[in-house]
Amino acid sequence: MALEVHVLGTSSARPAQGRSVSGSIVETPNGMFVVDCGEGFQNRLVTHRSHMKNHAGRRLKVSKISAILLTHGHLDHTWGVLPWMQTMALDGRKDKLWVIGPTTSEVIDALLGSDVEPEVTPSDLVIQYDMWMDLGANSEMLGYDVEWILGDGERWVNMNDGSEVKLPQPLKNVKISAHKTQHTVPSCAWKISTNGKKGKFKRELTQQIPDEIKASLASGNDVEFEGQLLLAKNYRGGSIPGLSVIVSGDTAEQAIDAECDLLIHEATFLQSHSDIANEHLHSTAAGAARTAVECGAKHLALTHYSGRLENHEPSLSEAREIHQSVVALSDGDRLILNDDFSLSHLHKSSEGWEQQD
């Protein structure tokens, strides 16, 4: 039931200080999502998969990735999409892939038939969609089904045929939802949640009960048997709650209206540069911590550091003054959100991964 996040890039805008640009994989029990896919993503994925095979005893299966979830259209978050999609075609992918991202309400109006011409910024994903189509990012050219979906958080359009659709839910027992954020281009945070599980059925209490009664209790139905009402809840252990993670993308602080167990939030600047953060609608490490408090997050993971930051210790110290459970991510790290809501932070090393306090 655990959720695992594979962090493949922690730099903002461009590679710097040994860090690559944005890209993460969120692994659920039923499959995986890529959240953002900056330039060079496929190279980093190859390296990470090899490291997983050599030091974790397993390899991430690309075929289990069901969707690419884009937080916004800046190229350090999107420019690895098409090369990686073409590589998957060369590798013989057959399963459908969803590519989902935000645009403005005005663009959605136009896509659904409005006569009003929308104002579109150069980094809007609707512009990149047109470019990707010209370069062959469609099902016919790739050889596997691709569903391109753009939305404003409430309405979603299937770009393949122009129809309005509900936000796709590619994985069973896993919910994705988009939450508007505040940046210089249309942007959103992605929340990925697993469904809770029923507690274990207490078979030892049903040894003297007929099979049909036992089956009904196991299905959650109260049953009358030999003059007594048997309550289904008495024959199950405690339920296991679901888990949730939010990945913010680029955003000003305190812009996410959603709750989660783990918040992965950009921390481009330190509080000493809050004026620059505010001007460009980015967050400081302290701002990320304030956002985590507002979201009710049990844990906060910092990422997306400015190139001016040689290391993330100052960011970590700043955020920990506000939130009690904070980690600072590096490229190649893994985060495991466990069933008991504890967080394991595994820091990449040449010998595998080391547990961080």
mmCIF file of C-alpha atoms in Angstrom:
data_model
loop_
_atom_site.group_PDB
_atom_site.id
_atom_site.type_symbol
_atom_site.label_atom_id
_atom_site.label_comp_id
_atom_site.label_asym_id
_atom_site.label_seq_id
_atom_site.Cartn_x
_atom_site.Cartn_y
_atom_site.Cartn_z
ATOM 1 C CA MET A 1 0.000 0.000 0.000
ATOM 2 C CA ALA A 2 2.973 2.366 0.354
ATOM 3 C CA LEU A 3 3.554 5.231 -2.065
ATOM 4 C CA GLU A 4 7.095 5.666 -3.369
ATOM 5 C CA VAL A 5 8.473 8.750 -5.104
ATOM 6 C CA HIS A 6 11.573 8.517 -7.289
ATOM 7 C CA VAL A 7 13.190 11.948 -7.591
ATOM 8 C CA LEU A 8 15.000 12.423 -10.897
ATOM 9 C CA GLY A 9 15.638 16.171 -10.823
ATOM 10 C CA THR A 10 15.766 18.945 -8.212
ATOM 11 C CA SER A 11 17.116 21.999 -10.055
ATOM 12 C CA SER A 12 15.102 25.019 -11.127
ATOM 13 C CA ALA A 13 15.252 26.461 -14.655
ATOM 14 C CA ARG A 14 18.469 24.720 -15.759
ATOM 15 C CA PRO A 15 20.939 22.076 -14.573
ATOM 16 C CA ALA A 16 23.128 23.542 -11.829
ATOM 17 C CA GLN A 17 25.291 22.451 -8.899
ATOM 18 C CA GLY A 18 25.187 18.857 -10.144
ATOM 19 C CA ARG A 19 21.392 18.859 -10.146
ATOM 20 C CA SER A 20 19.131 18.103 -13.131
ATOM 21 C CA VAL A 21 15.821 19.775 -13.929
ATOM 22 C CA SER A 22 12.411 18.572 -12.827
ATOM 23 C CA GLY A 23 11.058 15.070 -13.190
ATOM 24 C CA SER A 24 9.698 12.531 -10.706
ATOM 25 C CA ILE A 25 7.954 9.173 -10.713
ATOM 26 C CA VAL A 26 5.200 8.408 -8.214
ATOM 27 C CA GLU A 27 4.882 4.656 -7.753
ATOM 28 C CA THR A 28 1.609 3.242 -6.420
ATOM 29 C CA PRO A 29 0.663 -0.400 -5.781
ATOM 30 C CA ASN A 30 -1.175 -0.431 -9.131
ATOM 31 C CA GLY A 31 1.150 1.497 -11.422
ATOM 32 C CA MET A 32 3.119 4.700 -11.826
ATOM 33 C CA PHE A 33 2.821 8.331 -12.882
ATOM 34 C CA VAL A 34 5.506 10.675 -14.143
ATOM 35 C CA VAL A 35 5.117 14.186 -12.739
ATOM 36 C CA ASP A 36 6.951 16.653 -14.988
ATOM 37 C CA CYS A 37 9.460 15.623 -17.583
ATOM 38 C CA GLY A 38 12.217 18.189 -18.137
ATOM 39 C CA GLU A 39 14.951 17.866 -20.733
ATOM 40 C CA GLY A 40 17.127 14.786 -20.370
ATOM 41 C CA PHE A 41 14.441 12.905 -18.443
ATOM 42 C CA GLN A 42 14.898 9.634 -20.301
ATOM 43 C CA ASN A 43 18.652 9.600 -19.606
ATOM 44 C CA ARG A 44 18.017 10.063 -15.906
ATOM 45 C CA LEU A 45 15.371 7.352 -15.953
ATOM 46 C CA VAL A 46 17.777 4.880 -17.578
ATOM 47 C CA THR A 47 20.400 5.632 -14.913
ATOM 48 C CA HIS A 48 17.882 5.345 -12.085
ATOM 49 C CA ARG A 49 16.467 2.064 -13.350
ATOM 50 C CA SER A 50 19.965 0.597 -13.587
ATOM 51 C CA HIS A 51 20.770 1.766 -10.051
ATOM 52 C CA MET A 52 17.504 0.217 -8.821
ATOM 53 C CA LYS A 53 18.334 -3.101 -10.465
ATOM 54 C CA ASN A 54 21.883 -3.193 -9.109
ATOM 55 C CA HIS A 55 21.219 -1.953 -5.586
ATOM 56 C CA ALA A 56 17.511 -2.408 -4.816
ATOM 57 C CA GLY A 57 16.983 -5.752 -6.511
ATOM 58 C CA ARG A 58 14.254 -4.542 -8.847
ATOM 59 C CA ARG A 59 13.835 -2.375 -11.921
ATOM 60 C CA LEU A 60 11.063 0.106 -12.548
ATOM 61 C CA LYS A 61 8.958 -1.164 -15.444
ATOM 62 C CA VAL A 62 8.299 1.647 -17.909
ATOM 63 C CA SER A 63 5.228 -0.241 -19.128
ATOM 64 C CA LYS A 64 3.672 0.405 -15.696
ATOM 65 C CA ILE A 65 3.783 4.182 -16.249
ATOM 66 C CA SER A 66 0.247 5.141 -17.221
ATOM 67 C CA ALA A 67 0.414 8.929 -17.491
ATOM 68 C CA ILE A 68 2.634 11.989 -17.656
ATOM 69 C CA LEU A 69 1.200 14.699 -15.396
ATOM 70 C CA LEU A 70 2.549 18.155 -16.233
ATOM 71 C CA THR A 71 2.363 20.965 -13.690
ATOM 72 C CA HIS A 72 2.909 23.763 -16.246
ATOM 73 C CA GLY A 73 4.535 24.518 -19.573
ATOM 74 C CA HIS A 74 8.006 25.808 -18.730
ATOM 75 C CA LEU A 75 10.551 23.792 -20.662
ATOM 76 C CA ASP A 76 12.517 22.630 -17.627
ATOM 77 C CA HIS A 77 9.346 20.678 -16.786
ATOM 78 C CA THR A 78 8.230 19.550 -20.263
ATOM 79 C CA TRP A 79 11.033 19.399 -22.816
ATOM 80 C CA GLY A 80 11.809 15.756 -22.172
ATOM 81 C CA VAL A 81 8.303 14.567 -23.058
ATOM 82 C CA LEU A 82 8.615 13.987 -26.803
ATOM 83 C CA PRO A 83 12.078 12.335 -26.843
ATOM 84 C CA TRP A 84 10.988 9.916 -24.126
ATOM 85 C CA MET A 85 7.700 9.139 -25.893
ATOM 86 C CA GLN A 86 9.626 8.347 -29.065
ATOM 87 C CA THR A 87 12.001 6.099 -27.123
ATOM 88 C CA MET A 88 9.021 4.203 -25.703
ATOM 89 C CA ALA A 89 7.834 3.708 -29.286
ATOM 90 C CA LEU A 90 11.235 2.286 -30.247
ATOM 91 C CA ASP A 91 11.018 -0.022 -27.225
ATOM 92 C CA GLY A 92 7.694 -1.380 -28.490
ATOM 93 C CA ARG A 93 5.262 0.186 -26.061
ATOM 94 C CA LYS A 94 1.666 -0.948 -26.661
ATOM 95 C CA ASP A 95 -0.203 0.349 -23.609
ATOM 96 C CA LYS A 96 -2.083 3.637 -23.736
ATOM 97 C CA LEU A 97 -0.336 6.705 -22.326
ATOM 98 C CA TRP A 98 -2.109 9.796 -21.011
ATOM 99 C CA VAL A 99 -0.427 13.209 -21.095
ATOM 100 C CA ILE A 100 -2.355 15.652 -18.906
ATOM 101 C CA GLY A 101 -1.665 19.265 -18.021
ATOM 102 C CA PRO A 102 -3.136 22.692 -17.235
ATOM 103 C CA THR A 103 -4.166 25.579 -19.427
ATOM 104 C CA THR A 104 -6.388 28.633 -18.902
ATOM 105 C CA SER A 105 -10.169 28.730 -18.705
ATOM 106 C CA GLU A 106 -10.127 31.021 -21.758
ATOM 107 C CA VAL A 107 -8.282 28.373 -23.784
ATOM 108 C CA ILE A 108 -10.761 25.726 -22.641
ATOM 109 C CA ASP A 109 -13.630 28.014 -23.704
ATOM 110 C CA ALA A 110 -12.055 28.360 -27.156
ATOM 111 C CA LEU A 111 -11.435 24.626 -27.469
ATOM 112 C CA LEU A 112 -15.097 24.014 -26.643
ATOM 113 C CA GLY A 113 -16.367 26.416 -29.281
ATOM 114 C CA SER A 114 -16.214 29.975 -27.925
ATOM 115 C CA ASP A 115 -15.770 32.688 -30.562
ATOM 116 C CA VAL A 116 -13.559 34.739 -28.233
ATOM 117 C CA GLU A 117 -9.875 34.477 -29.134
ATOM 118 C CA PRO A 118 -7.940 33.692 -25.926
ATOM 119 C CA GLU A 119 -4.694 35.356 -24.928
ATOM 120 C CA VAL A 120 -2.097 32.599 -24.849
ATOM 121 C CA THR A 121 1.387 32.849 -23.361
ATOM 122 C CA PRO A 122 4.260 31.215 -25.296
ATOM 123 C CA SER A 123 4.689 28.634 -22.518
ATOM 124 C CA ASP A 124 1.048 27.565 -22.444
ATOM 125 C CA LEU A 125 0.783 23.815 -22.964
ATOM 126 C CA VAL A 126 -1.726 24.329 -25.774
ATOM 127 C CA ILE A 127 1.130 25.874 -27.810
ATOM 128 C CA GLN A 128 3.456 23.002 -27.002
ATOM 129 C CA TYR A 129 0.732 20.520 -27.911
ATOM 130 C CA ASP A 130 0.588 21.950 -31.437
ATOM 131 C CA MET A 131 4.379 21.722 -31.709
ATOM 132 C CA TRP A 132 4.430 18.143 -30.428
ATOM 133 C CA MET A 133 1.771 17.150 -32.955
ATOM 134 C CA ASP A 134 3.847 18.637 -35.777
ATOM 135 C CA LEU A 135 6.795 16.564 -34.557
ATOM 136 C CA GLY A 136 4.865 13.292 -34.513
ATOM 137 C CA ALA A 137 3.614 12.928 -30.937
ATOM 138 C CA ASN A 138 0.410 11.172 -31.944
ATOM 139 C CA SER A 139 -0.847 7.611 -31.799
ATOM 140 C CA GLU A 140 -0.400 7.010 -35.524
ATOM 141 C CA MET A 141 3.262 8.031 -35.560
ATOM 142 C CA LEU A 142 4.205 6.489 -32.215
ATOM 143 C CA GLY A 143 2.431 3.171 -32.648
ATOM 144 C CA TYR A 144 0.647 3.244 -29.291
ATOM 145 C CA ASP A 145 -2.419 5.125 -28.055
ATOM 146 C CA VAL A 146 -1.789 8.588 -26.615
ATOM 147 C CA GLU A 147 -4.548 10.634 -24.986
ATOM 148 C CA TRP A 148 -3.662 14.332 -24.734
ATOM 149 C CA ILE A 149 -5.778 16.079 -22.091
ATOM 150 C CA LEU A 150 -5.719 19.789 -21.179
ATOM 151 C CA GLY A 151 -7.847 21.429 -18.508
ATOM 152 C CA ASP A 152 -8.391 24.345 -16.172
ATOM 153 C CA GLY A 153 -8.883 22.203 -13.065
ATOM 154 C CA GLU A 154 -12.640 21.892 -13.531
ATOM 155 C CA ARG A 155 -13.097 21.201 -17.252
ATOM 156 C CA TRP A 156 -10.947 18.899 -19.344
ATOM 157 C CA VAL A 157 -10.666 18.559 -23.107
ATOM 158 C CA ASN A 158 -9.446 15.526 -25.016
ATOM 159 C CA MET A 159 -7.209 17.181 -27.583
ATOM 160 C CA ASN A 160 -7.439 14.127 -29.852
ATOM 161 C CA ASP A 161 -11.056 14.873 -30.776
ATOM 162 C CA GLY A 162 -11.895 18.175 -29.035
ATOM 163 C CA SER A 163 -14.469 16.642 -26.701
ATOM 164 C CA GLU A 164 -15.039 17.653 -23.095
ATOM 165 C CA VAL A 165 -14.184 14.780 -20.759
ATOM 166 C CA LYS A 166 -13.825 14.017 -17.093
ATOM 167 C CA LEU A 167 -10.300 13.975 -15.706
ATOM 168 C CA PRO A 168 -9.040 10.466 -16.572
ATOM 169 C CA GLN A 169 -8.277 8.041 -13.762
ATOM 170 C CA PRO A 170 -5.799 5.639 -15.407
ATOM 171 C CA LEU A 171 -5.125 3.388 -12.399
ATOM 172 C CA LYS A 172 -7.536 1.261 -10.393
ATOM 173 C CA ASN A 173 -7.932 2.294 -6.740
ATOM 174 C CA VAL A 174 -5.791 5.394 -7.310
ATOM 175 C CA LYS A 175 -7.184 8.902 -7.744
ATOM 176 C CA ILE A 176 -5.433 11.831 -9.386
ATOM 177 C CA SER A 177 -6.635 15.409 -9.001
ATOM 178 C CA ALA A 178 -5.317 18.763 -10.207
ATOM 179 C CA HIS A 179 -5.209 21.793 -7.912
ATOM 180 C CA LYS A 180 -4.579 25.273 -9.254
ATOM 181 C CA THR A 181 -1.383 26.988 -8.188
ATOM 182 C CA GLN A 182 -0.058 30.504 -8.698
ATOM 183 C CA HIS A 183 2.697 30.974 -11.254
ATOM 184 C CA THR A 184 3.525 33.109 -14.288
ATOM 185 C CA VAL A 185 1.876 30.566 -16.630
ATOM 186 C CA PRO A 186 -1.132 28.237 -16.178
ATOM 187 C CA SER A 187 -0.088 25.795 -13.475
ATOM 188 C CA CYS A 188 -1.350 23.154 -11.094
ATOM 189 C CA ALA A 189 -0.212 20.779 -8.397
ATOM 190 C CA TRP A 190 -0.986 17.085 -8.790
ATOM 191 C CA LYS A 191 -2.419 15.047 -5.942
ATOM 192 C CA ILE A 192 -2.148 11.266 -6.133
ATOM 193 C CA SER A 193 -4.185 9.298 -3.592
ATOM 194 C CA THR A 194 -4.655 5.605 -2.937
ATOM 195 C CA ASN A 195 -7.952 4.187 -1.735
ATOM 196 C CA GLY A 196 -8.118 2.786 1.769
ATOM 197 C CA LYS A 197 -8.417 -0.955 2.354
ATOM 198 C CA LYS A 198 -10.802 -2.953 4.473
ATOM 199 C CA GLY A 199 -9.366 -4.579 7.547
ATOM 200 C CA LYS A 200 -8.522 -8.277 7.420
ATOM 201 C CA PHE A 201 -11.527 -10.598 7.670
ATOM 202 C CA LYS A 202 -11.409 -12.544 10.959
ATOM 203 C CA ARG A 203 -11.956 -16.050 9.651
ATOM 204 C CA GLU A 204 -11.147 -17.570 13.022
ATOM 205 C CA LEU A 205 -14.432 -16.138 14.356
ATOM 206 C CA THR A 206 -16.512 -17.811 11.647
ATOM 207 C CA GLN A 207 -15.505 -21.461 11.968
ATOM 208 C CA GLN A 208 -18.994 -22.505 13.158
ATOM 209 C CA ILE A 209 -20.855 -20.352 10.630
ATOM 210 C CA PRO A 210 -22.174 -21.698 7.278
ATOM 211 C CA ASP A 211 -20.275 -20.604 4.185
ATOM 212 C CA GLU A 212 -23.125 -18.499 2.774
ATOM 213 C CA ILE A 213 -23.386 -16.535 6.041
ATOM 214 C CA LYS A 214 -19.619 -16.197 6.153
ATOM 215 C CA ALA A 215 -19.560 -14.839 2.586
ATOM 216 C CA SER A 216 -22.236 -12.283 3.402
ATOM 217 C CA LEU A 217 -20.324 -11.040 6.450
ATOM 218 C CA ALA A 218 -17.134 -10.834 4.389
ATOM 219 C CA SER A 219 -19.019 -8.635 1.901
ATOM 220 C CA GLY A 220 -19.919 -6.215 4.694
ATOM 221 C CA ASN A 221 -23.523 -7.279 5.236
ATOM 222 C CA ASP A 222 -25.062 -7.766 8.668
ATOM 223 C CA VAL A 223 -26.744 -11.183 8.906
ATOM 224 C CA GLU A 224 -29.267 -12.799 11.253
ATOM 225 C CA PHE A 225 -28.165 -16.297 12.256
ATOM 226 C CA GLU A 226 -29.735 -18.604 14.860
ATOM 227 C CA GLY A 227 -31.716 -15.748 16.356
ATOM 228 C CA GLN A 228 -28.762 -13.370 16.612
ATOM 229 C CA LEU A 229 -27.801 -10.375 14.486
ATOM 230 C CA LEU A 230 -24.192 -10.757 13.378
ATOM 231 C CA LEU A 231 -22.601 -7.381 12.650
ATOM 232 C CA ALA A 232 -20.150 -7.438 9.760
ATOM 233 C CA LYS A 233 -17.922 -4.825 11.422
ATOM 234 C CA ASN A 234 -17.206 -7.246 14.264
ATOM 235 C CA TYR A 235 -15.635 -9.696 11.825
ATOM 236 C CA ARG A 236 -13.024 -7.351 10.376
ATOM 237 C CA GLY A 237 -9.913 -5.777 11.759
ATOM 238 C CA GLY A 238 -9.280 -2.051 11.558
ATOM 239 C CA SER A 239 -9.341 -0.535 8.086
ATOM 240 C CA ILE A 240 -6.161 0.701 6.438
ATOM 241 C CA PRO A 241 -6.494 4.348 5.337
ATOM 242 C CA GLY A 242 -5.334 5.544 1.942
ATOM 243 C CA LEU A 243 -2.236 7.658 1.366
ATOM 244 C CA SER A 244 -1.777 10.887 -0.568
ATOM 245 C CA VAL A 245 1.064 12.911 -2.041
ATOM 246 C CA ILE A 246 0.985 16.322 -3.716
ATOM 247 C CA VAL A 247 3.706 17.467 -6.132
ATOM 248 C CA SER A 248 3.563 21.239 -6.478
ATOM 249 C CA GLY A 249 5.455 22.217 -9.610
ATOM 250 C CA ASP A 250 6.390 25.931 -9.705
ATOM 251 C CA THR A 251 4.219 28.132 -7.525
ATOM 252 C CA ALA A 252 4.047 30.960 -5.063
ATOM 253 C CA GLU A 253 3.588 29.869 -1.480
ATOM 254 C CA GLN A 254 0.264 28.943 0.127
ATOM 255 C CA ALA A 255 -1.464 28.529 -3.232
ATOM 256 C CA ILE A 256 -2.579 24.889 -2.941
ATOM 257 C CA ASP A 257 -6.106 24.328 -1.674
ATOM 258 C CA ALA A 258 -5.878 20.637 -0.790
ATOM 259 C CA GLU A 259 -4.812 18.352 2.034
ATOM 260 C CA CYS A 260 -2.228 15.573 1.798
ATOM 261 C CA ASP A 261 0.060 13.318 3.800
ATOM 262 C CA LEU A 262 3.237 14.219 1.888
ATOM 263 C CA LEU A 263 3.824 17.534 0.138
ATOM 264 C CA ILE A 264 6.675 17.796 -2.364
ATOM 265 C CA HIS A 265 7.057 21.522 -2.853
ATOM 266 C CA GLU A 266 9.393 23.813 -4.712
ATOM 267 C CA ALA A 267 11.853 25.800 -2.591
ATOM 268 C CA THR A 268 13.598 27.846 -5.243
ATOM 269 C CA PHE A 269 14.853 30.563 -2.909
ATOM 270 C CA LEU A 270 15.719 31.268 0.705
ATOM 271 C CA GLN A 271 13.722 33.771 2.715
ATOM 272 C CA SER A 272 16.505 36.328 2.185
ATOM 273 C CA HIS A 273 15.442 36.415 -1.482
ATOM 274 C CA SER A 274 11.700 36.462 -0.846
ATOM 275 C CA ASP A 275 11.380 39.614 -2.957
ATOM 276 C CA ILE A 276 12.626 37.708 -6.022
ATOM 277 C CA ALA A 277 10.412 34.743 -5.156
ATOM 278 C CA ASN A 278 7.363 36.984 -4.916
ATOM 279 C CA GLU A 279 8.197 38.777 -8.163
ATOM 280 C CA HIS A 280 8.474 35.540 -10.142
ATOM 281 C CA LEU A 281 5.768 33.637 -8.215
ATOM 282 C CA HIS A 282 8.120 31.068 -6.738
ATOM 283 C CA SER A 283 8.465 29.877 -3.150
ATOM 284 C CA THR A 284 11.110 30.103 -0.485
ATOM 285 C CA ALA A 285 11.890 27.140 1.749
ATOM 286 C CA ALA A 286 10.015 28.883 4.554
ATOM 287 C CA GLY A 287 7.120 29.495 2.174
ATOM 288 C CA ALA A 288 7.027 25.800 1.298
ATOM 289 C CA ALA A 289 6.831 25.001 5.009
ATOM 290 C CA ARG A 290 3.978 27.464 5.492
ATOM 291 C CA THR A 291 2.189 25.790 2.587
ATOM 292 C CA ALA A 292 2.701 22.368 4.181
ATOM 293 C CA VAL A 293 1.150 23.607 7.415
ATOM 294 C CA GLU A 294 -1.819 25.016 5.502
ATOM 295 C CA CYS A 295 -2.258 21.712 3.614
ATOM 296 C CA GLY A 296 -2.131 19.704 6.830
ATOM 297 C CA ALA A 297 0.793 17.727 5.404
ATOM 298 C CA LYS A 298 2.442 15.292 7.783
ATOM 299 C CA HIS A 299 5.700 15.573 5.835
ATOM 300 C CA LEU A 300 7.309 18.146 3.544
ATOM 301 C CA ALA A 301 9.974 17.427 0.921
ATOM 302 C CA LEU A 302 11.862 20.381 -0.569
ATOM 303 C CA THR A 303 12.980 20.456 -4.208
ATOM 304 C CA HIS A 304 13.534 22.779 -7.225
ATOM 305 C CA TYR A 305 16.476 24.760 -5.854
ATOM 306 C CA SER A 306 17.940 27.855 -7.460
ATOM 307 C CA GLY A 307 21.374 27.478 -9.038
ATOM 308 C CA ARG A 308 22.679 30.027 -6.548
ATOM 309 C CA LEU A 309 22.235 27.446 -3.753
ATOM 310 C CA GLU A 310 25.346 25.275 -3.519
ATOM 311 C CA ASN A 311 23.631 22.873 -1.115
ATOM 312 C CA HIS A 312 20.238 22.553 0.516
ATOM 313 C CA GLU A 313 21.219 22.732 4.193
ATOM 314 C CA PRO A 314 20.129 26.393 4.553
ATOM 315 C CA SER A 315 16.793 25.519 2.926
ATOM 316 C CA LEU A 316 16.318 22.602 5.286
ATOM 317 C CA SER A 317 17.105 24.681 8.367
ATOM 318 C CA GLU A 318 14.755 27.446 7.258
ATOM 319 C CA ALA A 319 11.825 25.096 6.648
ATOM 320 C CA ARG A 320 12.338 23.143 9.879
ATOM 321 C CA GLU A 321 11.756 26.294 11.890
ATOM 322 C CA ILE A 322 8.136 26.125 10.693
ATOM 323 C CA HIS A 323 7.324 22.445 10.031
ATOM 324 C CA GLN A 324 8.474 19.530 12.182
ATOM 325 C CA SER A 325 8.945 16.897 9.454
ATOM 326 C CA VAL A 326 11.001 18.226 6.543
ATOM 327 C CA VAL A 327 13.465 16.563 4.177
ATOM 328 C CA ALA A 328 15.539 18.152 1.428
ATOM 329 C CA LEU A 329 15.694 16.128 -1.769
ATOM 330 C CA SER A 330 18.646 15.390 -4.028
ATOM 331 C CA ASP A 331 18.658 13.858 -7.495
ATOM 332 C CA GLY A 332 18.147 10.101 -7.327
ATOM 333 C CA ASP A 333 16.551 10.098 -3.870
ATOM 334 C CA ARG A 334 13.569 7.926 -3.023
ATOM 335 C CA LEU A 335 10.738 8.767 -0.648
ATOM 336 C CA ILE A 336 8.546 6.004 0.775
ATOM 337 C CA LEU A 337 5.291 7.016 2.448
ATOM 338 C CA ASN A 338 4.419 4.004 4.579
ATOM 339 C CA ASP A 339 1.012 2.666 5.617
ATOM 340 C CA ASP A 340 1.481 4.099 9.118
ATOM 341 C CA PHE A 341 2.130 7.548 7.534
ATOM 342 C CA SER A 342 5.816 7.481 8.467
ATOM 343 C CA LEU A 343 8.244 8.684 5.796
ATOM 344 C CA SER A 344 11.450 6.961 4.732
ATOM 345 C CA HIS A 345 13.954 9.219 2.960
ATOM 346 C CA LEU A 346 16.509 7.198 1.012
ATOM 347 C CA HIS A 347 19.454 9.253 -0.228
ATOM 348 C CA LYS A 348 21.232 7.983 -3.324
ATOM 349 C CA SER A 349 24.858 6.901 -2.972
ATOM 350 C CA SER A 350 27.293 4.959 -5.137
ATOM 351 C CA GLU A 351 26.436 1.835 -3.135
ATOM 352 C CA GLY A 352 22.668 2.220 -3.356
ATOM 353 C CA TRP A 353 20.615 4.330 -0.963
ATOM 354 C CA GLU A 354 21.189 5.423 2.619
ATOM 355 C CA GLN A 355 18.394 6.047 5.107
ATOM 356 C CA GLN A 356 18.306 9.705 6.181
ATOM 357 C CA ASP A 357 17.099 10.882 9.582
#
